[in-house]
Coordinates of C-alpha atoms in Angstrom, one line a residue:
X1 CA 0.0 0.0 0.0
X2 CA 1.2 3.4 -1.0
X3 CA 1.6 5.8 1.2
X4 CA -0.8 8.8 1.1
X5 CA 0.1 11.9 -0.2
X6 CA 1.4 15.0 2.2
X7 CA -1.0 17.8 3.3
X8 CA -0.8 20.7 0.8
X9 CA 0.5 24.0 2.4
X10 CA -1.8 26.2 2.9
X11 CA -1.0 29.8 1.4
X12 CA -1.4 32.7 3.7
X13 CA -4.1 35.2 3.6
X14 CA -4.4 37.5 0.7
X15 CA -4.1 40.2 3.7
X16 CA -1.2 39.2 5.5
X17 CA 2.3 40.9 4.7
X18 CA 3.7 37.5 3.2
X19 CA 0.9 36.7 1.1
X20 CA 2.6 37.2 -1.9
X21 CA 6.6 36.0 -1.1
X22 CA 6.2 32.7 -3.4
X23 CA 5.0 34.7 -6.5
X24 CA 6.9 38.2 -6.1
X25 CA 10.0 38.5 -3.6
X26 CA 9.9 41.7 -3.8
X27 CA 5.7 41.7 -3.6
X28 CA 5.5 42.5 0.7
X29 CA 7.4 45.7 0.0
X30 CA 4.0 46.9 -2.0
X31 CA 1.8 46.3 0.8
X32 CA -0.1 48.4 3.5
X33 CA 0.3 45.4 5.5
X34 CA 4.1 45.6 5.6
X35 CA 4.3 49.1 6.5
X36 CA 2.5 47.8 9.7
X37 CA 5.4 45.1 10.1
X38 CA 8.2 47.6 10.4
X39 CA 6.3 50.1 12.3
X40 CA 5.2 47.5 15.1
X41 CA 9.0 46.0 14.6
X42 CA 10.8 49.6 15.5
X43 CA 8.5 50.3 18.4
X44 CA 9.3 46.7 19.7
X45 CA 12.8 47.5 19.2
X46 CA 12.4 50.7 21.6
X47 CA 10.3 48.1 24.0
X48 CA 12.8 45.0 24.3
X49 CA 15.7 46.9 24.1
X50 CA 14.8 48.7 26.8
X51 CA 14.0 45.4 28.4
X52 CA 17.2 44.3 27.7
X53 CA 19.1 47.3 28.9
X54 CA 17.5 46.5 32.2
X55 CA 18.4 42.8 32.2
X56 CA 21.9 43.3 32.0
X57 CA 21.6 46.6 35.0
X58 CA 20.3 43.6 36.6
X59 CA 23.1 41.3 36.2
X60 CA 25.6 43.9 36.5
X61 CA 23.8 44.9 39.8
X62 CA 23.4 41.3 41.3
X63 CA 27.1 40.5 40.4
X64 CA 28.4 44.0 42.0
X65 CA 25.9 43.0 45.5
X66 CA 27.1 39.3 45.9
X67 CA 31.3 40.0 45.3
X68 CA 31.4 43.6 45.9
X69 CA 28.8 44.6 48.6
X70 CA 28.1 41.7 50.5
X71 CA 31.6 40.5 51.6
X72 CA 32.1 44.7 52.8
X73 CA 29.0 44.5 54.6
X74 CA 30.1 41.1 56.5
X75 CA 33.5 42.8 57.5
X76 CA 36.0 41.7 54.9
X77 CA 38.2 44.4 53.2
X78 CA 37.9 42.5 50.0
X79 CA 36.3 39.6 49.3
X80 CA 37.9 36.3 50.9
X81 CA 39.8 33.2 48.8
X82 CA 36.9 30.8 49.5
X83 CA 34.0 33.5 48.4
X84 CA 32.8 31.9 45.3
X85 CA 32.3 28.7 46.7
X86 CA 28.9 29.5 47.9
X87 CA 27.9 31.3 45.7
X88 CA 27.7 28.9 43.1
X89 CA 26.6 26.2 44.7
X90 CA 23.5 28.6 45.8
X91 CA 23.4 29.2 41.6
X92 CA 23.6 25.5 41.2
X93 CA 20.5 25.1 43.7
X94 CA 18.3 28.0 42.0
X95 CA 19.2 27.1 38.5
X96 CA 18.1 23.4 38.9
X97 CA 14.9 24.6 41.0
X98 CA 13.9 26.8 38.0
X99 CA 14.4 24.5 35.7
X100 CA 12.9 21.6 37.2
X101 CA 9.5 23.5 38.2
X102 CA 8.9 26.1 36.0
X103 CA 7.6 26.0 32.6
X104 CA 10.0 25.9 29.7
X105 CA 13.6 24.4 31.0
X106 CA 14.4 27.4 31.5
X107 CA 15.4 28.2 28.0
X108 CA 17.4 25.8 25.6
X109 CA 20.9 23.8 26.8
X110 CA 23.5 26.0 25.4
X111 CA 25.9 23.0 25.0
X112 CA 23.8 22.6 22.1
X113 CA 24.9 25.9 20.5
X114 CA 23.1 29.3 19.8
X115 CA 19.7 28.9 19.5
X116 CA 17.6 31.2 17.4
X117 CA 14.9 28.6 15.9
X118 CA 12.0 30.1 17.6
X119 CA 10.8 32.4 20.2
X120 CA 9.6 30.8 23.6
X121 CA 5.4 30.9 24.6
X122 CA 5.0 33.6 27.1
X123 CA 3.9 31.0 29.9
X124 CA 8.1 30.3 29.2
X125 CA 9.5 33.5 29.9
X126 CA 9.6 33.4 33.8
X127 CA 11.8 30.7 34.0
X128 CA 14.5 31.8 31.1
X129 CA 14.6 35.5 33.1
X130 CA 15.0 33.4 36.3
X131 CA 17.3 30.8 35.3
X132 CA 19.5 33.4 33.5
X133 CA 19.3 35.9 36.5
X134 CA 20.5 33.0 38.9
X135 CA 23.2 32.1 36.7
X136 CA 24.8 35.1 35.2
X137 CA 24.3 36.8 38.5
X138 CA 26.2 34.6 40.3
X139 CA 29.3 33.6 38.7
X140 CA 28.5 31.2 36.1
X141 CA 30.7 30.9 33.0
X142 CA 27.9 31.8 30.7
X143 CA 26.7 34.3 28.4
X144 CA 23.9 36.6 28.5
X145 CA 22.9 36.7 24.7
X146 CA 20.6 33.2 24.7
X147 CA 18.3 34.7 27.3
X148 CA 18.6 38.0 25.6
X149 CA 17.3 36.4 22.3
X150 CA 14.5 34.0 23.9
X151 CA 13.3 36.7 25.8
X152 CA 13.1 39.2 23.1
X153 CA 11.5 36.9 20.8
X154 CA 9.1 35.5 23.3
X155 CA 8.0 39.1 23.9
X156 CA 7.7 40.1 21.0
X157 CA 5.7 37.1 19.6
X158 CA 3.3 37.7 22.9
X159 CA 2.8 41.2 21.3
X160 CA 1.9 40.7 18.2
X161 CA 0.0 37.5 18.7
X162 CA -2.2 40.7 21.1
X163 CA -2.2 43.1 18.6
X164 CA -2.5 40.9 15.3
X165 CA -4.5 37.4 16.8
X166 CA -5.0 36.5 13.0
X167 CA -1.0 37.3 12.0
X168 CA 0.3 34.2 9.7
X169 CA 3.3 32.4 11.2
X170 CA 5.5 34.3 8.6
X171 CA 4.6 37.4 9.9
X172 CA 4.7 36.0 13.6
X173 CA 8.2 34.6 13.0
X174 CA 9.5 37.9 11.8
X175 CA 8.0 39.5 14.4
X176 CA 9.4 37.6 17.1
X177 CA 13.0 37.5 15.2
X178 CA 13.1 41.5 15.4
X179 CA 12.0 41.2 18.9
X180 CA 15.3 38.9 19.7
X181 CA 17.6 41.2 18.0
X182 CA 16.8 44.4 19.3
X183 CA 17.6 42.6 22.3
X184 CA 21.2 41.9 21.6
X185 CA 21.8 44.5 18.4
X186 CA 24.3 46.5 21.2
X187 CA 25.7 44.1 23.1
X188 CA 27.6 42.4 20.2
X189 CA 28.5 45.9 19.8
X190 CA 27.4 46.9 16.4
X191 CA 23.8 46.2 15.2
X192 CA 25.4 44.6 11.9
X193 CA 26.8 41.7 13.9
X194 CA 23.1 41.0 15.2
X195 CA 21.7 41.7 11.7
X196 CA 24.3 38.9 10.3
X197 CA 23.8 36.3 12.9
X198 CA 19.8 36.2 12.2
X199 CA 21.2 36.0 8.3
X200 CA 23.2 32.9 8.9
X201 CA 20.3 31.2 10.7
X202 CA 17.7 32.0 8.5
X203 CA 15.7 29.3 6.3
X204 CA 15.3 31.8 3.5
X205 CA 17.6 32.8 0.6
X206 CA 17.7 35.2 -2.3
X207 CA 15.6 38.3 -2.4
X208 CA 13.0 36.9 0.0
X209 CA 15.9 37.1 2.3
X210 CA 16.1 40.7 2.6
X211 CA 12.2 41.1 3.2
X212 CA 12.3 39.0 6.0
X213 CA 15.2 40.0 7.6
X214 CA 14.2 44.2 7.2
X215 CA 12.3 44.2 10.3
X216 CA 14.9 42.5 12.3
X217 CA 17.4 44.7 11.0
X218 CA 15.0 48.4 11.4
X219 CA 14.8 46.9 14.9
X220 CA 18.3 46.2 15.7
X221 CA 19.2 49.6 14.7
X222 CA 16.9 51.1 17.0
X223 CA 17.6 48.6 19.3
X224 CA 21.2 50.0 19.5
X225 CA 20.2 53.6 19.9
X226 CA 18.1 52.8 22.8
X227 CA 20.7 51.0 24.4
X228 CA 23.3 53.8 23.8
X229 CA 20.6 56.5 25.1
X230 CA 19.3 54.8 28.0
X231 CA 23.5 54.5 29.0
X232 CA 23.7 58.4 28.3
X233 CA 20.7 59.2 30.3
X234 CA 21.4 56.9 33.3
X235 CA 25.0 57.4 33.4
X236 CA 25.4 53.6 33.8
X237 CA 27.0 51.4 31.4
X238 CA 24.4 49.5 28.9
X239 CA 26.9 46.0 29.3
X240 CA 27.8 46.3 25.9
X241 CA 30.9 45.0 24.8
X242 CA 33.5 47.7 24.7
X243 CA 37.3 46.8 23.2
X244 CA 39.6 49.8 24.3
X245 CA 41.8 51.5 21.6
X246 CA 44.3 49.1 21.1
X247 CA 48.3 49.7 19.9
X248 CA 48.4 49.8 16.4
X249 CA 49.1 46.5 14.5
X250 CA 51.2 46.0 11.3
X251 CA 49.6 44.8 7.9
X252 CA 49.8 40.9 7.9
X253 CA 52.3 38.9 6.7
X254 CA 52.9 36.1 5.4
X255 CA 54.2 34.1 9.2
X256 CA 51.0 35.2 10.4
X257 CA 49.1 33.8 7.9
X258 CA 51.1 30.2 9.0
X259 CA 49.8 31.1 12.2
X260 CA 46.1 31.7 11.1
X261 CA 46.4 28.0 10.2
X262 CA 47.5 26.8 13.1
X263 CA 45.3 29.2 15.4
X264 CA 42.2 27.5 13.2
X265 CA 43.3 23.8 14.0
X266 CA 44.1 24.3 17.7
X267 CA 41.1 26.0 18.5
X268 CA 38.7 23.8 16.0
X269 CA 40.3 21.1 19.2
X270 CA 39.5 23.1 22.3
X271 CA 36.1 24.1 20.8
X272 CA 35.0 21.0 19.8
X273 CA 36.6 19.4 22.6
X274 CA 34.5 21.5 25.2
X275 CA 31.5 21.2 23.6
X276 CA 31.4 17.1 22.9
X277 CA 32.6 17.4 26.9
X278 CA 29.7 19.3 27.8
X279 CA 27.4 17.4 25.9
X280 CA 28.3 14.3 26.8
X281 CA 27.5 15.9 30.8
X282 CA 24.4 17.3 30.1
X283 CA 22.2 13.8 29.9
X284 CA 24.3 13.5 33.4
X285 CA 22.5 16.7 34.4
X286 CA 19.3 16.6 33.1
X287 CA 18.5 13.2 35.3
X288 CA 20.0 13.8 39.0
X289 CA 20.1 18.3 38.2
X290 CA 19.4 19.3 41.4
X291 CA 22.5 17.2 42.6
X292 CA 24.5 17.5 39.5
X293 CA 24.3 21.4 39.1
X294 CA 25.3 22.5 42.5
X295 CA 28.3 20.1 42.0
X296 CA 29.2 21.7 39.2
X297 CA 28.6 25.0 40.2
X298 CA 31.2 24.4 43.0
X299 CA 33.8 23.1 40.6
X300 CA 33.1 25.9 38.5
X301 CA 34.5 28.3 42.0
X302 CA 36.9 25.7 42.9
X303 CA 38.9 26.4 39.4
X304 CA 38.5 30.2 39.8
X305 CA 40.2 29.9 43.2
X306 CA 43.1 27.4 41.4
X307 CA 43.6 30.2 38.8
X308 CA 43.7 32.7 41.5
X309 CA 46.1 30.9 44.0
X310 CA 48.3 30.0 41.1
X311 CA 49.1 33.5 39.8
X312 CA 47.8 35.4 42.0
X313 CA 45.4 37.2 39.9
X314 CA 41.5 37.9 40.1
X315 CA 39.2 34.8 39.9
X316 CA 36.8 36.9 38.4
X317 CA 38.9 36.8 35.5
X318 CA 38.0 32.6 35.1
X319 CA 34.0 33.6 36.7
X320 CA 31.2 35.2 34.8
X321 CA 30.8 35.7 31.0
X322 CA 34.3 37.4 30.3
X323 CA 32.1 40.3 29.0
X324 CA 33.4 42.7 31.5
X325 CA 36.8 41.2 31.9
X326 CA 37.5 40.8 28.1
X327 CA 38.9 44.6 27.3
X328 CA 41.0 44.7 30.8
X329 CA 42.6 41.3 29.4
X330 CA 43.4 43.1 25.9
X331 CA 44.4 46.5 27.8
X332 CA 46.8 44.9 29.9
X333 CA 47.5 41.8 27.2
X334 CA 51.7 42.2 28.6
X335 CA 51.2 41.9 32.3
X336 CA 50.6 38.4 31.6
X337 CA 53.2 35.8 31.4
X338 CA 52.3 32.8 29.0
X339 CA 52.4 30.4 32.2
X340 CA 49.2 32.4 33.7
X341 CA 47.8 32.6 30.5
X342 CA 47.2 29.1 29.8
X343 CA 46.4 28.3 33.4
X344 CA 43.7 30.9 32.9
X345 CA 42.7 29.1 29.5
X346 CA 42.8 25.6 31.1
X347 CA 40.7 26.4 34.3
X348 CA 37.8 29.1 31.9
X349 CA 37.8 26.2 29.8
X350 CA 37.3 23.4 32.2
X351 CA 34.5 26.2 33.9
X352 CA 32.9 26.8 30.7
X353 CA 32.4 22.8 29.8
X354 CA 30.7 22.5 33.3
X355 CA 28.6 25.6 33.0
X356 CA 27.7 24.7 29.1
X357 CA 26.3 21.6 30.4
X358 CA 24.1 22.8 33.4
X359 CA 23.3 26.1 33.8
X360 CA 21.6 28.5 31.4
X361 CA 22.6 30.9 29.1
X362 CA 24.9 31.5 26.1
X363 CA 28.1 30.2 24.3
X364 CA 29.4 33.7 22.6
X365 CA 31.2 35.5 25.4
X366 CA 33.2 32.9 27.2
X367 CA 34.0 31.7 23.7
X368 CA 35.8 35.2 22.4
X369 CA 37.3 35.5 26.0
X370 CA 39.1 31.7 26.2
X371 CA 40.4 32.9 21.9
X372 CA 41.7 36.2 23.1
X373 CA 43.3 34.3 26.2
X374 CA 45.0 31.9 24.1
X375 CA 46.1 33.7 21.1
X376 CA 47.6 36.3 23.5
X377 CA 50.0 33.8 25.3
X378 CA 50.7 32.0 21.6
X379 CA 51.6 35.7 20.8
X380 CA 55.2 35.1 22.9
X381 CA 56.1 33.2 20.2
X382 CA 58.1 34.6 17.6
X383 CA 56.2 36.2 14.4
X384 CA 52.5 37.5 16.0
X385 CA 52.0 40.4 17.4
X386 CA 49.1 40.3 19.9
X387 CA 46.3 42.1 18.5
X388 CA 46.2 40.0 15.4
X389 CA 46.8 36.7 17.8
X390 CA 43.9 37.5 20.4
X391 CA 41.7 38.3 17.1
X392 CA 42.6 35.2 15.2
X393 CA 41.6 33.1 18.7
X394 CA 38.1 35.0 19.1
X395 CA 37.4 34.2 15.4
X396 CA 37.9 30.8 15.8
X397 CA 36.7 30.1 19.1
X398 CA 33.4 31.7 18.0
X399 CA 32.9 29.3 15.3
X400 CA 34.1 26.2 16.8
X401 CA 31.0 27.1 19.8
X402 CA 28.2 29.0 17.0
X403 CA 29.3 27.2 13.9
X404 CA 28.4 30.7 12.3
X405 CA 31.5 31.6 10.3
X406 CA 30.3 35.3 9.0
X407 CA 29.3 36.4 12.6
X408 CA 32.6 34.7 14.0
X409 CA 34.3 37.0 11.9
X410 CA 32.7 39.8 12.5
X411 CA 32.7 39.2 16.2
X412 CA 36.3 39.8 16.2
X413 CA 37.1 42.3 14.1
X414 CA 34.4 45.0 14.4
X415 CA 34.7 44.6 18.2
X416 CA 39.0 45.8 17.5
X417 CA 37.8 49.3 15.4
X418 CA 41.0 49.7 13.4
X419 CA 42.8 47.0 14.4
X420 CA 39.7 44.9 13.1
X421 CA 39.9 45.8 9.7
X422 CA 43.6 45.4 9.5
X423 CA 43.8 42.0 10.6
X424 CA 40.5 40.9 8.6
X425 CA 42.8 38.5 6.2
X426 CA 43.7 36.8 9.0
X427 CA 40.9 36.0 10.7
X428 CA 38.9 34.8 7.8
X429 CA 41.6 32.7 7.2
X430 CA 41.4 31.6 10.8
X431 CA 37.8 30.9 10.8
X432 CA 37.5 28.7 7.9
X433 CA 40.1 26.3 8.7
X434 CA 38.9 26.2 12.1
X435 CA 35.1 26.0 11.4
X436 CA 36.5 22.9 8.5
X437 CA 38.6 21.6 10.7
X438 CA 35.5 21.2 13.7
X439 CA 33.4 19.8 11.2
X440 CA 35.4 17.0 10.7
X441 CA 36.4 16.4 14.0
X442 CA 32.2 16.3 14.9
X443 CA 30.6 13.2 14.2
X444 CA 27.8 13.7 11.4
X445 CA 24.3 13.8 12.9
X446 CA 22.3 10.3 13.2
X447 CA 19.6 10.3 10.4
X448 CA 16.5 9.7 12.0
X449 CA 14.3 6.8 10.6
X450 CA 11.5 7.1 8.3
X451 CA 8.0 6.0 8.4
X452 CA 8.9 3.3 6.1
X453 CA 11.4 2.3 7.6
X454 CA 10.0 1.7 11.4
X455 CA 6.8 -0.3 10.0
X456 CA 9.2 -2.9 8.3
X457 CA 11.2 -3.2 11.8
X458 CA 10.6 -6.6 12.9
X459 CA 8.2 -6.3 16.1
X460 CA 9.8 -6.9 19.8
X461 CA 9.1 -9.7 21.6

């Protein structure tokens, strides 16, 4: 017997924005109906940014109360050796609690990679802002840009699903994609970066592209000004990512092009290496979390405290995102030696594998901090200076994490201003023979089996 056939797709309504994308790419353009899109997309991009602006004041102010505040309050002139340790295993406990209870996971494994396939239901958004807020705040080695896209989107897609209840999931996918990059447009800096990353995750191609994608961009950009006026207003810091003016590098040449190779292969290593680690935790995790995440947590502060005994530097530098710590470490690149470097690699590394596979947030900025890290203590070698080295290592420890190779690039050169577009060459190289070099060392996904195939499985006993 023949199978039957598939359901047909159904076309959208005649009225919706997207009604005529298969006949005319350029047909939404023409439409009163798309006018509405980007005018609903730039005030969401004033609404979640804002949002976002205040999530990261909130991390920022939970992370200054619990190392800064709290240990001054208790007596301590600074904040003793053994301080993180409870910390984190407090994180551990809330993390797990959230996830566990509330609706939604709280937000998708980021061993996994950077998810942007779809913006949570509202019921969801609780427990991403409270998983994230637990972990972030606290000390995990994490990013903030997952939450920041999930809870963009899922605002977003709560809005218009108010505001338009008959909107066709085109439209509500758009929608909800603008939301999640006005959330993060200036906190990779440059609203380009954002624009670039929803680009290289997109299911669309050709001119139907650009249609899509123009809300998400109209919203980033505004997005970006919000977060930049809202810092100019308040006088606080947005938590953007800021590189500081950095010494100016030579053109490349042709050693540090041999060095882009090698830069690639190690880090296509250390990148897939953490993540096939973390990965291969996480099932681990997800059974026994409540015991497994506190564990890991306190792990997580027993190799800050390592790093810190060991060179007697900050053990902030191996805790949190490496968002804030990331232009000190390039500021004051030769205070280093190459010993304390790689120790600070090794245990951020080890920290980032644990925190990858149990608590919540993003791969992007632990990633660019462990590639500045190591491409600054390769740069004692003979042959690379250390602006190009730290850029080549962000490149390719961005895609070996995102396997997004035009938003790794961009990631570390338009964060370097000048510096970026001098040692462009390089990183490109960099990235592709990193992001090749990963995909050969990852094993190729399973293919799940058909319907066919499962009815002619011979039953179990």
């Amino acid at each position: 017997m023949t199978s039957p056939n598939p359901p047909e797709r159904k076309a959208p309504p005649k009225g919706t924005p997207f009604a005529a994308l298969a006949a005319d790419p350029f047909g939404p353009l023409r439409t009163r109906g798309y006018l509405k899109l980007l005018a609903l997309a730039a005030l969401l991009g004033v609404v979640v940014s804002a949002g976002a602006y205040g999530f990261l004041q909130a991390v920022d102010q939970i992370q200054q109360a619990l190392y800064d505040d709290l240990p001054k309050g208790l007596g301590f002139e600074r904040p003793p050796v053994w301080w993180p340790l409870p910390l984190l295993v407090l994180s551990g406990v809330l993390v797990a609690l959230t996830v566990q209870y509330l609706p939604g996971n709280g937000g998708h494994q980021p061993a996994e990679g950077l998810n942007t396939k779809g913006a949570p239901p509202s019921a969801e958004i609780p427990g991403i802002l409270l998983a994230a807020l637990a972990g972030l705040g606290f000390g995990a080695v994490i990013g903030p840009e997952a939450p920041l896209i999930a809870l963009g989107g899922g605002v977003a897609l709560y809005a218009v699903r108010r505001v338009q209840p008959h909107a066709d999931a085109t439209t509500q996918a758009v929608v909800a994609a603008a939301g999640s990059f006005a959330a993060i447009s200036a906190l990779l800096g440059s609203p380009l970066i954002g624009a670039f990353l929803l680009m290289e995750t997109a299911v669309v191609a050709g001119p139907a592209l650009g249609v899509t994608l123009m809300p998400g961009l109209l919203a980033a950009g505004i997005g970006s000004l919000v977060f930049t006026g809202l810092g100019s207003w308040t006088g606080v810091g947005a938590g953007q990512l800021v590189i500081p003016s950095l010494p100016a590098t030579s053109r490349p040449d042709l050693a540090q092009f041999g060095w882009a190779l090698v830069v690639g292969i190690a880090a296509a290593f250390v990148g897939t290496g953490i993540q096939r680690l973390a990965l291969r935790l996480q099932p681990h995790v997800n059974r026994r979390r409540l015991l497994w995440t506190p564990l890991f947590g306190l792990a997580t502060a027993g190799l800050a405290i390592a790093y810190a005994q060991g060179t007697g530097n900050d053990s902030a530098q191996v805790l949190f995102s490496g968002q804030s710590a990331l232009p000190d470490l390039l500021r004051h690149a030769t205070d280093y030696t190459g010993g304390a470097l790689t120790l600070l690699v090794v245990c951020k590394g080890i920290a980032y594998c644990l925190c990858l596979a149990a608590f919540r947030g993003g791969p992007i900025f632990p990633a660019l901090f462990i590639g500045a890290a190591g491409g600054i203590a390769l740069s004692n070698l003979p042959g690379l200076p250390f602006v190009a080295a730290a850029a080549m290592g962000m490149g390719a420890m961005s895609v070996a994490l995102l396997k997004l190779p035009m938003t790794s690039v961009l990631l570390a050169t338009l964060l370097l201003g000048a510096d970026g577009v001098t040692v462009i060459p390089l990183v490109i190289v960099t990235v592709v023979t990193c992001h090749v070099t990963a995909s050969r060392l990852t094993p190729p996904p399973q293919p799940k089996p058909t319907a066919a195939a499962a009815a002619a499985a011979p039953a179990g006993p």
